């Protein structure tokens, strides 16, 4: 049973570029949340998707957007990249009626 | 606001001794409190969680206690071992559990 899978594992982008990160939730999970984890800090909530809609959003600018597909997989898009966007981006999934999240291994984004 | 305060930020204990990490949350409606362990370069992994209808939960050397009145919950690790060295995060749900907000983390080091 595959857990949460994320791609790519590492990515280097230039300031001003756009990036798309991908996540496939654990089998049986229908809710996906995205987190940004800067070095030495706790994961910061970006947004949550359920039934292909954004249900909750953290304190992140509109440059951060997402999507959930009918198969529950999800994408995180970041436009106009800034140096400060460099971080580990974690995808976490769960079933709607459970609280416990399973995390993916993350995508390490470096903006230069 | 939506925050979870976690203390201490770093903790060093002698192998075999106990470690305690404390967290405080602000939303009185929060009813689920997970703890995650994150080893260097790896994903956060759920190690134990507790629901608000109980005051304590144990799983071998790990226990979590909850004081809903004071909005405090704590992680207790007994008989610490070298493999317990990691960063530990507490978390609590906000906005009807649509957001899981993480604490800033505690770096636990076990001295041989």
PDB file of N, CA, C and O in Angstrom, chain B residues 30-107:
ATOM      1  N   UNK B  30     -10.724  22.803  19.770  1.00  0.00           N
ATOM      2  CA  UNK B  30      -9.781  21.775  19.322  1.00  0.00           C
ATOM      3  C   UNK B  30     -10.017  20.487  20.090  1.00  0.00           C
ATOM      4  O   UNK B  30     -10.172  20.510  21.318  1.00  0.00           O
ATOM      5  N   UNK B  31     -10.039  19.373  19.387  1.00  0.00           N
ATOM      6  CA  UNK B  31     -10.372  18.103  20.054  1.00  0.00           C
ATOM      7  C   UNK B  31      -9.481  16.942  19.641  1.00  0.00           C
ATOM      8  O   UNK B  31      -9.780  15.782  19.914  1.00  0.00           O
ATOM      9  N   UNK B  32      -8.362  17.254  18.985  1.00  0.00           N
ATOM     10  CA  UNK B  32      -7.462  16.190  18.538  1.00  0.00           C
ATOM     11  C   UNK B  32      -6.053  16.739  18.565  1.00  0.00           C
ATOM     12  O   UNK B  32      -5.811  17.836  18.055  1.00  0.00           O
ATOM     13  N   UNK B  33      -5.133  15.998  19.177  1.00  0.00           N
ATOM     14  CA  UNK B  33      -3.799  16.534  19.406  1.00  0.00           C
ATOM     15  C   UNK B  33      -2.752  15.479  19.045  1.00  0.00           C
ATOM     16  O   UNK B  33      -2.469  14.577  19.819  1.00  0.00           O
ATOM     17  N   UNK B  34      -2.184  15.611  17.847  1.00  0.00           N
ATOM     18  CA  UNK B  34      -1.170  14.639  17.408  1.00  0.00           C
ATOM     19  C   UNK B  34       0.239  15.118  17.730  1.00  0.00           C
ATOM     20  O   UNK B  34       0.489  16.314  17.891  1.00  0.00           O
ATOM     21  N   UNK B  35       1.137  14.176  17.796  1.00  0.00           N
ATOM     22  CA  UNK B  35       2.568  14.455  17.913  1.00  0.00           C
ATOM     23  C   UNK B  35       3.283  13.768  16.757  1.00  0.00           C
ATOM     24  O   UNK B  35       3.021  12.597  16.465  1.00  0.00           O
ATOM     25  N   UNK B  36       4.195  14.520  16.138  1.00  0.00           N
ATOM     26  CA  UNK B  36       4.951  13.998  15.018  1.00  0.00           C
ATOM     27  C   UNK B  36       6.436  14.017  15.344  1.00  0.00           C
ATOM     28  O   UNK B  36       6.927  14.919  16.030  1.00  0.00           O
ATOM     29  N   UNK B  37       7.135  13.012  14.819  1.00  0.00           N
ATOM     30  CA  UNK B  37       8.591  12.929  14.948  1.00  0.00           C
ATOM     31  C   UNK B  37       9.191  13.088  13.564  1.00  0.00           C
ATOM     32  O   UNK B  37       8.745  12.432  12.608  1.00  0.00           O
ATOM     33  N   UNK B  38      10.174  13.973  13.438  1.00  0.00           N
ATOM     34  CA  UNK B  38      10.812  14.186  12.148  1.00  0.00           C
ATOM     35  C   UNK B  38      12.321  14.015  12.296  1.00  0.00           C
ATOM     36  O   UNK B  38      12.988  14.820  12.954  1.00  0.00           O
ATOM     37  N   UNK B  39      12.832  12.968  11.700  1.00  0.00           N
ATOM     38  CA  UNK B  39      14.274  12.758  11.684  1.00  0.00           C
ATOM     39  C   UNK B  39      14.871  13.553  10.541  1.00  0.00           C
ATOM     40  O   UNK B  39      14.173  13.923   9.589  1.00  0.00           O
ATOM     41  N   UNK B  40      16.156  13.808  10.639  1.00  0.00           N
ATOM     42  CA  UNK B  40      16.840  14.678   9.695  1.00  0.00           C
ATOM     43  C   UNK B  40      16.632  14.215   8.258  1.00  0.00           C
ATOM     44  O   UNK B  40      16.931  13.066   7.917  1.00  0.00           O
ATOM     45  N   UNK B  41      16.105  15.088   7.429  1.00  0.00           N
ATOM     46  CA  UNK B  41      15.907  14.787   6.018  1.00  0.00           C
ATOM     47  C   UNK B  41      14.730  13.891   5.707  1.00  0.00           C
ATOM     48  O   UNK B  41      14.563  13.452   4.569  1.00  0.00           O
ATOM     49  N   UNK B  42      13.905  13.627   6.717  1.00  0.00           N
ATOM     50  CA  UNK B  42      12.775  12.718   6.490  1.00  0.00           C
ATOM     51  C   UNK B  42      11.433  13.411   6.740  1.00  0.00           C
ATOM     52  O   UNK B  42      11.385  14.540   7.210  1.00  0.00           O
ATOM     53  N   UNK B  43      10.369  12.720   6.425  1.00  0.00           N
ATOM     54  CA  UNK B  43       9.034  13.273   6.589  1.00  0.00           C
ATOM     55  C   UNK B  43       8.599  13.224   8.048  1.00  0.00           C
ATOM     56  O   UNK B  43       9.061  12.367   8.795  1.00  0.00           O
ATOM     57  N   UNK B  44       7.705  14.109   8.461  1.00  0.00           N
ATOM     58  CA  UNK B  44       7.119  13.983   9.809  1.00  0.00           C
ATOM     59  C   UNK B  44       6.301  12.696   9.877  1.00  0.00           C
ATOM     60  O   UNK B  44       5.555  12.373   8.948  1.00  0.00           O
ATOM     61  N   UNK B  45       6.449  11.978  10.999  1.00  0.00           N
ATOM     62  CA  UNK B  45       5.690  10.743  11.183  1.00  0.00           C
ATOM     63  C   UNK B  45       4.905  10.822  12.472  1.00  0.00           C
ATOM     64  O   UNK B  45       5.449  11.187  13.518  1.00  0.00           O
ATOM     65  N   UNK B  46       3.636  10.462  12.393  1.00  0.00           N
ATOM     66  CA  UNK B  46       2.763  10.462  13.560  1.00  0.00           C
ATOM     67  C   UNK B  46       3.228   9.394  14.540  1.00  0.00           C
ATOM     68  O   UNK B  46       3.385   8.231  14.175  1.00  0.00           O
ATOM     69  N   UNK B  47       3.482   9.801  15.788  1.00  0.00           N
ATOM     70  CA  UNK B  47       3.932   8.827  16.784  1.00  0.00           C
ATOM     71  C   UNK B  47       2.865   8.526  17.830  1.00  0.00           C
ATOM     72  O   UNK B  47       2.810   7.425  18.373  1.00  0.00           O
ATOM     73  N   UNK B  48       2.017   9.491  18.116  1.00  0.00           N
ATOM     74  CA  UNK B  48       0.940   9.278  19.065  1.00  0.00           C
ATOM     75  C   UNK B  48      -0.029  10.444  18.933  1.00  0.00           C
ATOM     76  O   UNK B  48       0.364  11.542  18.515  1.00  0.00           O
ATOM     77  N   UNK B  49      -1.291  10.199  19.249  1.00  0.00           N
ATOM     78  CA  UNK B  49      -2.273  11.270  19.250  1.00  0.00           C
ATOM     79  C   UNK B  49      -3.280  11.025  20.364  1.00  0.00           C
ATOM     80  O   UNK B  49      -3.368   9.920  20.913  1.00  0.00           O
ATOM     81  N   UNK B  50      -4.010  12.067  20.697  1.00  0.00           N
ATOM     82  CA  UNK B  50      -4.988  11.961  21.769  1.00  0.00           C
ATOM     83  C   UNK B  50      -6.205  12.786  21.413  1.00  0.00           C
ATOM     84  O   UNK B  50      -6.094  13.861  20.813  1.00  0.00           O
ATOM     85  N   UNK B  51      -7.372  12.266  21.758  1.00  0.00           N
ATOM     86  CA  UNK B  51      -8.618  12.995  21.552  1.00  0.00           C
ATOM     87  C   UNK B  51      -9.010  13.652  22.872  1.00  0.00           C
ATOM     88  O   UNK B  51      -8.591  13.230  23.942  1.00  0.00           O
ATOM     89  N   UNK B  52      -9.867  14.643  22.765  1.00  0.00           N
ATOM     90  CA  UNK B  52     -10.178  15.463  23.932  1.00  0.00           C
ATOM     91  C   UNK B  52     -11.031  14.753  24.970  1.00  0.00           C
ATOM     92  O   UNK B  52     -11.221  15.282  26.062  1.00  0.00           O
ATOM     93  N   UNK B  53     -11.527  13.565  24.659  1.00  0.00           N
ATOM     94  CA  UNK B  53     -12.368  12.879  25.634  1.00  0.00           C
ATOM     95  C   UNK B  53     -11.551  12.029  26.617  1.00  0.00           C
ATOM     96  O   UNK B  53     -12.120  11.363  27.488  1.00  0.00           O
ATOM     97  N   UNK B  54     -10.232  12.062  26.493  1.00  0.00           N
ATOM     98  CA  UNK B  54      -9.362  11.359  27.440  1.00  0.00           C
ATOM     99  C   UNK B  54      -8.272  12.311  27.900  1.00  0.00           C
ATOM    100  O   UNK B  54      -7.948  13.275  27.224  1.00  0.00           O
ATOM    101  N   UNK B  55      -7.732  12.009  29.082  1.00  0.00           N
ATOM    102  CA  UNK B  55      -6.708  12.891  29.626  1.00  0.00           C
ATOM    103  C   UNK B  55      -5.298  12.381  29.417  1.00  0.00           C
ATOM    104  O   UNK B  55      -4.347  13.156  29.524  1.00  0.00           O
ATOM    105  N   UNK B  56      -5.166  11.082  29.104  1.00  0.00           N
ATOM    106  CA  UNK B  56      -3.831  10.524  28.931  1.00  0.00           C
ATOM    107  C   UNK B  56      -3.902   9.305  28.017  1.00  0.00           C
ATOM    108  O   UNK B  56      -4.887   8.565  28.014  1.00  0.00           O
ATOM    109  N   UNK B  57      -2.845   9.128  27.249  1.00  0.00           N
ATOM    110  CA  UNK B  57      -2.745   7.962  26.375  1.00  0.00           C
ATOM    111  C   UNK B  57      -1.297   7.502  26.358  1.00  0.00           C
ATOM    112  O   UNK B  57      -0.392   8.327  26.302  1.00  0.00           O
ATOM    113  N   UNK B  58      -1.095   6.193  26.445  1.00  0.00           N
ATOM    114  CA  UNK B  58       0.268   5.652  26.465  1.00  0.00           C
ATOM    115  C   UNK B  58       0.469   4.658  25.336  1.00  0.00           C
ATOM    116  O   UNK B  58      -0.457   3.938  24.957  1.00  0.00           O
ATOM    117  N   UNK B  59       1.700   4.630  24.838  1.00  0.00           N
ATOM    118  CA  UNK B  59       2.080   3.635  23.847  1.00  0.00           C
ATOM    119  C   UNK B  59       3.535   3.293  24.107  1.00  0.00           C
ATOM    120  O   UNK B  59       4.446   3.992  23.676  1.00  0.00           O
ATOM    121  N   UNK B  60       3.749   2.246  24.859  1.00  0.00           N
ATOM    122  CA  UNK B  60       5.084   1.791  25.255  1.00  0.00           C
ATOM    123  C   UNK B  60       5.807   2.907  26.006  1.00  0.00           C
ATOM    124  O   UNK B  60       5.365   3.312  27.080  1.00  0.00           O
ATOM    125  N   UNK B  61       6.888   3.449  25.465  1.00  0.00           N
ATOM    126  CA  UNK B  61       7.662   4.456  26.207  1.00  0.00           C
ATOM    127  C   UNK B  61       7.144   5.875  25.998  1.00  0.00           C
ATOM    128  O   UNK B  61       7.690   6.832  26.556  1.00  0.00           O
ATOM    129  N   UNK B  62       6.113   6.014  25.195  1.00  0.00           N
ATOM    130  CA  UNK B  62       5.601   7.344  24.872  1.00  0.00           C
ATOM    131  C   UNK B  62       4.215   7.540  25.482  1.00  0.00           C
ATOM    132  O   UNK B  62       3.392   6.619  25.463  1.00  0.00           O
ATOM    133  N   UNK B  63       3.982   8.717  26.022  1.00  0.00           N
ATOM    134  CA  UNK B  63       2.671   9.050  26.565  1.00  0.00           C
ATOM    135  C   UNK B  63       2.351  10.499  26.235  1.00  0.00           C
ATOM    136  O   UNK B  63       3.258  11.328  26.080  1.00  0.00           O
ATOM    137  N   UNK B  64       1.083  10.784  26.118  1.00  0.00           N
ATOM    138  CA  UNK B  64       0.636  12.158  25.921  1.00  0.00           C
ATOM    139  C   UNK B  64      -0.431  12.456  26.972  1.00  0.00           C
ATOM    140  O   UNK B  64      -1.281  11.605  27.254  1.00  0.00           O
ATOM    141  N   UNK B  65      -0.346  13.635  27.574  1.00  0.00           N
ATOM    142  CA  UNK B  65      -1.336  14.072  28.542  1.00  0.00           C
ATOM    143  C   UNK B  65      -2.009  15.333  28.026  1.00  0.00           C
ATOM    144  O   UNK B  65      -1.392  16.124  27.304  1.00  0.00           O
ATOM    145  N   UNK B  66      -3.258  15.512  28.393  1.00  0.00           N
ATOM    146  CA  UNK B  66      -4.037  16.650  27.918  1.00  0.00           C
ATOM    147  C   UNK B  66      -4.761  17.293  29.088  1.00  0.00           C
ATOM    148  O   UNK B  66      -5.414  16.612  29.881  1.00  0.00           O
ATOM    149  N   UNK B  67      -4.662  18.609  29.175  1.00  0.00           N
ATOM    150  CA  UNK B  67      -5.407  19.394  30.144  1.00  0.00           C
ATOM    151  C   UNK B  67      -6.242  20.385  29.343  1.00  0.00           C
ATOM    152  O   UNK B  67      -5.752  21.441  28.942  1.00  0.00           O
ATOM    153  N   UNK B  68      -7.494  20.041  29.103  1.00  0.00           N
ATOM    154  CA  UNK B  68      -8.342  20.886  28.248  1.00  0.00           C
ATOM    155  C   UNK B  68      -8.668  22.222  28.903  1.00  0.00           C
ATOM    156  O   UNK B  68      -8.822  23.235  28.218  1.00  0.00           O
ATOM    157  N   UNK B  69      -8.768  22.219  30.216  1.00  0.00           N
ATOM    158  CA  UNK B  69      -9.087  23.465  30.912  1.00  0.00           C
ATOM    159  C   UNK B  69      -7.985  24.499  30.688  1.00  0.00           C
ATOM    160  O   UNK B  69      -8.260  25.662  30.410  1.00  0.00           O
ATOM    161  N   UNK B  70      -6.755  24.027  30.827  1.00  0.00           N
ATOM    162  CA  UNK B  70      -5.607  24.920  30.663  1.00  0.00           C
ATOM    163  C   UNK B  70      -5.163  25.019  29.209  1.00  0.00           C
ATOM    164  O   UNK B  70      -4.275  25.813  28.887  1.00  0.00           O
ATOM    165  N   UNK B  71      -5.731  24.211  28.324  1.00  0.00           N
ATOM    166  CA  UNK B  71      -5.340  24.147  26.914  1.00  0.00           C
ATOM    167  C   UNK B  71      -3.869  23.798  26.766  1.00  0.00           C
ATOM    168  O   UNK B  71      -3.134  24.404  25.978  1.00  0.00           O
ATOM    169  N   UNK B  72      -3.442  22.810  27.534  1.00  0.00           N
ATOM    170  CA  UNK B  72      -2.070  22.314  27.473  1.00  0.00           C
ATOM    171  C   UNK B  72      -2.077  20.846  27.127  1.00  0.00           C
ATOM    172  O   UNK B  72      -2.965  20.092  27.549  1.00  0.00           O
ATOM    173  N   UNK B  73      -1.070  20.401  26.378  1.00  0.00           N
ATOM    174  CA  UNK B  73      -0.856  18.975  26.212  1.00  0.00           C
ATOM    175  C   UNK B  73       0.646  18.729  26.132  1.00  0.00           C
ATOM    176  O   UNK B  73       1.406  19.620  25.742  1.00  0.00           O
ATOM    177  N   UNK B  74       1.042  17.562  26.566  1.00  0.00           N
ATOM    178  CA  UNK B  74       2.472  17.277  26.703  1.00  0.00           C
ATOM    179  C   UNK B  74       2.818  15.889  26.183  1.00  0.00           C
ATOM    180  O   UNK B  74       1.993  14.974  26.244  1.00  0.00           O
ATOM    181  N   UNK B  75       4.040  15.765  25.701  1.00  0.00           N
ATOM    182  CA  UNK B  75       4.595  14.477  25.259  1.00  0.00           C
ATOM    183  C   UNK B  75       5.637  14.043  26.277  1.00  0.00           C
ATOM    184  O   UNK B  75       6.496  14.834  26.661  1.00  0.00           O
ATOM    185  N   UNK B  76       5.524  12.796  26.722  1.00  0.00           N
ATOM    186  CA  UNK B  76       6.464  12.242  27.681  1.00  0.00           C
ATOM    187  C   UNK B  76       7.132  11.031  27.040  1.00  0.00           C
ATOM    188  O   UNK B  76       6.441  10.110  26.586  1.00  0.00           O
ATOM    189  N   UNK B  77       8.463  11.042  27.039  1.00  0.00           N
ATOM    190  CA  UNK B  77       9.219   9.891  26.550  1.00  0.00           C
ATOM    191  C   UNK B  77      10.057   9.375  27.711  1.00  0.00           C
ATOM    192  O   UNK B  77      10.858  10.120  28.281  1.00  0.00           O
ATOM    193  N   UNK B  78       9.839   8.130  28.087  1.00  0.00           N
ATOM    194  CA  UNK B  78      10.591   7.540  29.190  1.00  0.00           C
ATOM    195  C   UNK B  78      11.688   6.627  28.640  1.00  0.00           C
ATOM    196  O   UNK B  78      11.647   6.195  27.489  1.00  0.00           O
ATOM    197  N   UNK B  79      12.684   6.377  29.488  1.00  0.00           N
ATOM    198  CA  UNK B  79      13.802   5.475  29.138  1.00  0.00           C
ATOM    199  C   UNK B  79      14.336   5.811  27.746  1.00  0.00           C
ATOM    200  O   UNK B  79      14.430   4.951  26.867  1.00  0.00           O
ATOM    201  N   UNK B  80      14.711   7.070  27.561  1.00  0.00           N
ATOM    202  CA  UNK B  80      15.125   7.540  26.240  1.00  0.00           C
ATOM    203  C   UNK B  80      16.298   6.745  25.676  1.00  0.00           C
ATOM    204  O   UNK B  80      17.186   6.288  26.404  1.00  0.00           O
ATOM    205  N   UNK B  81      16.269   6.598  24.347  1.00  0.00           N
ATOM    206  CA  UNK B  81      17.291   5.840  23.624  1.00  0.00           C
ATOM    207  C   UNK B  81      17.857   6.721  22.514  1.00  0.00           C
ATOM    208  O   UNK B  81      17.222   7.702  22.112  1.00  0.00           O
ATOM    209  N   UNK B  82      19.040   6.395  22.002  1.00  0.00           N
ATOM    210  CA  UNK B  82      19.647   7.228  20.949  1.00  0.00           C
ATOM    211  C   UNK B  82      18.718   7.456  19.756  1.00  0.00           C
ATOM    212  O   UNK B  82      18.707   8.554  19.182  1.00  0.00           O
ATOM    213  N   UNK B  83      17.912   6.465  19.402  1.00  0.00           N
ATOM    214  CA  UNK B  83      17.028   6.605  18.244  1.00  0.00           C
ATOM    215  C   UNK B  83      15.862   7.566  18.491  1.00  0.00           C
ATOM    216  O   UNK B  83      15.097   7.874  17.572  1.00  0.00           O
ATOM    217  N   UNK B  84      15.727   8.042  19.728  1.00  0.00           N
ATOM    218  CA  UNK B  84      14.709   9.050  20.016  1.00  0.00           C
ATOM    219  C   UNK B  84      15.165  10.448  19.587  1.00  0.00           C
ATOM    220  O   UNK B  84      14.367  11.390  19.574  1.00  0.00           O
ATOM    221  N   UNK B  85      16.436  10.590  19.257  1.00  0.00           N
ATOM    222  CA  UNK B  85      16.950  11.894  18.804  1.00  0.00           C
ATOM    223  C   UNK B  85      16.277  12.290  17.495  1.00  0.00           C
ATOM    224  O   UNK B  85      16.333  11.548  16.506  1.00  0.00           O
ATOM    225  N   UNK B  86      15.615  13.441  17.507  1.00  0.00           N
ATOM    226  CA  UNK B  86      14.858  13.910  16.345  1.00  0.00           C
ATOM    227  C   UNK B  86      14.235  15.253  16.715  1.00  0.00           C
ATOM    228  O   UNK B  86      14.419  15.751  17.828  1.00  0.00           O
ATOM    229  N   UNK B  87      13.487  15.823  15.773  1.00  0.00           N
ATOM    230  CA  UNK B  87      12.672  16.996  16.070  1.00  0.00           C
ATOM    231  C   UNK B  87      11.231  16.529  16.263  1.00  0.00           C
ATOM    232  O   UNK B  87      10.709  15.765  15.444  1.00  0.00           O
ATOM    233  N   UNK B  88      10.614  16.969  17.323  1.00  0.00           N
ATOM    234  CA  UNK B  88       9.243  16.585  17.639  1.00  0.00           C
ATOM    235  C   UNK B  88       8.327  17.804  17.486  1.00  0.00           C
ATOM    236  O   UNK B  88       8.654  18.906  17.935  1.00  0.00           O
ATOM    237  N   UNK B  89       7.198  17.579  16.840  1.00  0.00           N
ATOM    238  CA  UNK B  89       6.210  18.633  16.628  1.00  0.00           C
ATOM    239  C   UNK B  89       4.887  18.245  17.251  1.00  0.00           C
ATOM    240  O   UNK B  89       4.406  17.120  17.050  1.00  0.00           O
ATOM    241  N   UNK B  90       4.280  19.180  17.978  1.00  0.00           N
ATOM    242  CA  UNK B  90       2.904  19.006  18.382  1.00  0.00           C
ATOM    243  C   UNK B  90       2.027  19.728  17.363  1.00  0.00           C
ATOM    244  O   UNK B  90       2.511  20.544  16.573  1.00  0.00           O
ATOM    245  N   UNK B  91       0.747  19.420  17.386  1.00  0.00           N
ATOM    246  CA  UNK B  91      -0.178  20.060  16.451  1.00  0.00           C
ATOM    247  C   UNK B  91      -1.571  20.064  17.049  1.00  0.00           C
ATOM    248  O   UNK B  91      -1.891  19.260  17.941  1.00  0.00           O
ATOM    249  N   UNK B  92      -2.404  20.978  16.555  1.00  0.00           N
ATOM    250  CA  UNK B  92      -3.792  21.060  17.003  1.00  0.00           C
ATOM    251  C   UNK B  92      -4.643  21.559  15.845  1.00  0.00           C
ATOM    252  O   UNK B  92      -4.165  22.337  15.010  1.00  0.00           O
ATOM    253  N   UNK B  93      -5.905  21.132  15.785  1.00  0.00           N
ATOM    254  CA  UNK B  93      -6.772  21.545  14.681  1.00  0.00           C
ATOM    255  C   UNK B  93      -7.454  22.873  14.974  1.00  0.00           C
ATOM    256  O   UNK B  93      -7.786  23.194  16.122  1.00  0.00           O
ATOM    257  N   UNK B  94      -7.688  23.657  13.924  1.00  0.00           N
ATOM    258  CA  UNK B  94      -8.453  24.881  14.008  1.00  0.00           C
ATOM    259  C   UNK B  94      -9.494  24.878  12.902  1.00  0.00           C
ATOM    260  O   UNK B  94      -9.397  24.110  11.954  1.00  0.00           O
ATOM    261  N   UNK B  95     -10.482  25.737  13.046  1.00  0.00           N
ATOM    262  CA  UNK B  95     -11.522  25.884  12.010  1.00  0.00           C
ATOM    263  C   UNK B  95     -12.161  24.550  11.682  1.00  0.00           C
ATOM    264  O   UNK B  95     -12.133  24.086  10.542  1.00  0.00           O
ATOM    265  N   UNK B  96     -12.742  23.934  12.722  1.00  0.00           N
ATOM    266  CA  UNK B  96     -13.454  22.665  12.557  1.00  0.00           C
ATOM    267  C   UNK B  96     -12.567  21.591  11.960  1.00  0.00           C
ATOM    268  O   UNK B  96     -13.004  20.794  11.133  1.00  0.00           O
ATOM    269  N   UNK B  97     -11.308  21.606  12.385  1.00  0.00           N
ATOM    270  CA  UNK B  97     -10.344  20.564  12.000  1.00  0.00           C
ATOM    271  C   UNK B  97      -9.902  20.654  10.556  1.00  0.00           C
ATOM    272  O   UNK B  97      -9.190  19.786  10.062  1.00  0.00           O
ATOM    273  N   UNK B  98     -10.306  21.690   9.847  1.00  0.00           N
ATOM    274  CA  UNK B  98      -9.835  21.810   8.472  1.00  0.00           C
ATOM    275  C   UNK B  98      -8.376  22.216   8.412  1.00  0.00           C
ATOM    276  O   UNK B  98      -7.700  21.985   7.423  1.00  0.00           O
ATOM    277  N   UNK B  99      -7.882  22.868   9.447  1.00  0.00           N
ATOM    278  CA  UNK B  99      -6.470  23.227   9.510  1.00  0.00           C
ATOM    279  C   UNK B  99      -5.840  22.494  10.672  1.00  0.00           C
ATOM    280  O   UNK B  99      -6.368  22.538  11.775  1.00  0.00           O
ATOM    281  N   UNK B 100      -4.724  21.856  10.444  1.00  0.00           N
ATOM    282  CA  UNK B 100      -3.908  21.323  11.525  1.00  0.00           C
ATOM    283  C   UNK B 100      -2.700  22.235  11.619  1.00  0.00           C
ATOM    284  O   UNK B 100      -1.914  22.326  10.677  1.00  0.00           O
ATOM    285  N   UNK B 101      -2.581  22.917  12.745  1.00  0.00           N
ATOM    286  CA  UNK B 101      -1.509  23.889  12.941  1.00  0.00           C
ATOM    287  C   UNK B 101      -0.422  23.243  13.792  1.00  0.00           C
ATOM    288  O   UNK B 101      -0.717  22.646  14.830  1.00  0.00           O
ATOM    289  N   UNK B 102       0.821  23.400  13.365  1.00  0.00           N
ATOM    290  CA  UNK B 102       1.946  22.781  14.039  1.00  0.00           C
ATOM    291  C   UNK B 102       2.658  23.761  14.962  1.00  0.00           C
ATOM    292  O   UNK B 102       2.707  24.968  14.695  1.00  0.00           O
ATOM    293  N   UNK B 103       3.229  23.220  16.020  1.00  0.00           N
ATOM    294  CA  UNK B 103       4.146  23.990  16.843  1.00  0.00           C
ATOM    295  C   UNK B 103       5.463  24.176  16.123  1.00  0.00           C
ATOM    296  O   UNK B 103       5.677  23.625  15.035  1.00  0.00           O
ATOM    297  N   UNK B 104       6.357  24.913  16.751  1.00  0.00           N
ATOM    298  CA  UNK B 104       7.625  25.257  16.106  1.00  0.00           C
ATOM    299  C   UNK B 104       8.681  24.156  16.230  1.00  0.00           C
ATOM    300  O   UNK B 104       9.747  24.254  15.636  1.00  0.00           O
ATOM    301  N   UNK B 105       8.386  23.133  17.010  1.00  0.00           N
ATOM    302  CA  UNK B 105       9.282  21.980  17.085  1.00  0.00           C
ATOM    303  C   UNK B 105      10.225  22.006  18.281  1.00  0.00           C
ATOM    304  O   UNK B 105      10.593  23.073  18.796  1.00  0.00           O
ATOM    305  N   UNK B 106      10.608  20.818  18.725  1.00  0.00           N
ATOM    306  CA  UNK B 106      11.600  20.643  19.788  1.00  0.00           C
ATOM    307  C   UNK B 106      12.671  19.684  19.278  1.00  0.00           C
ATOM    308  O   UNK B 106      12.349  18.558  18.891  1.00  0.00           O
ATOM    309  N   UNK B 107      13.906  20.164  19.262  1.00  0.00           N
ATOM    310  CA  UNK B 107      15.010  19.291  18.851  1.00  0.00           C
ATOM    311  C   UNK B 107      15.496  18.533  20.070  1.00  0.00           C
ATOM    312  O   UNK B 107      16.071  19.125  20.992  1.00  0.00           O
TER     313      UNK B 107
END
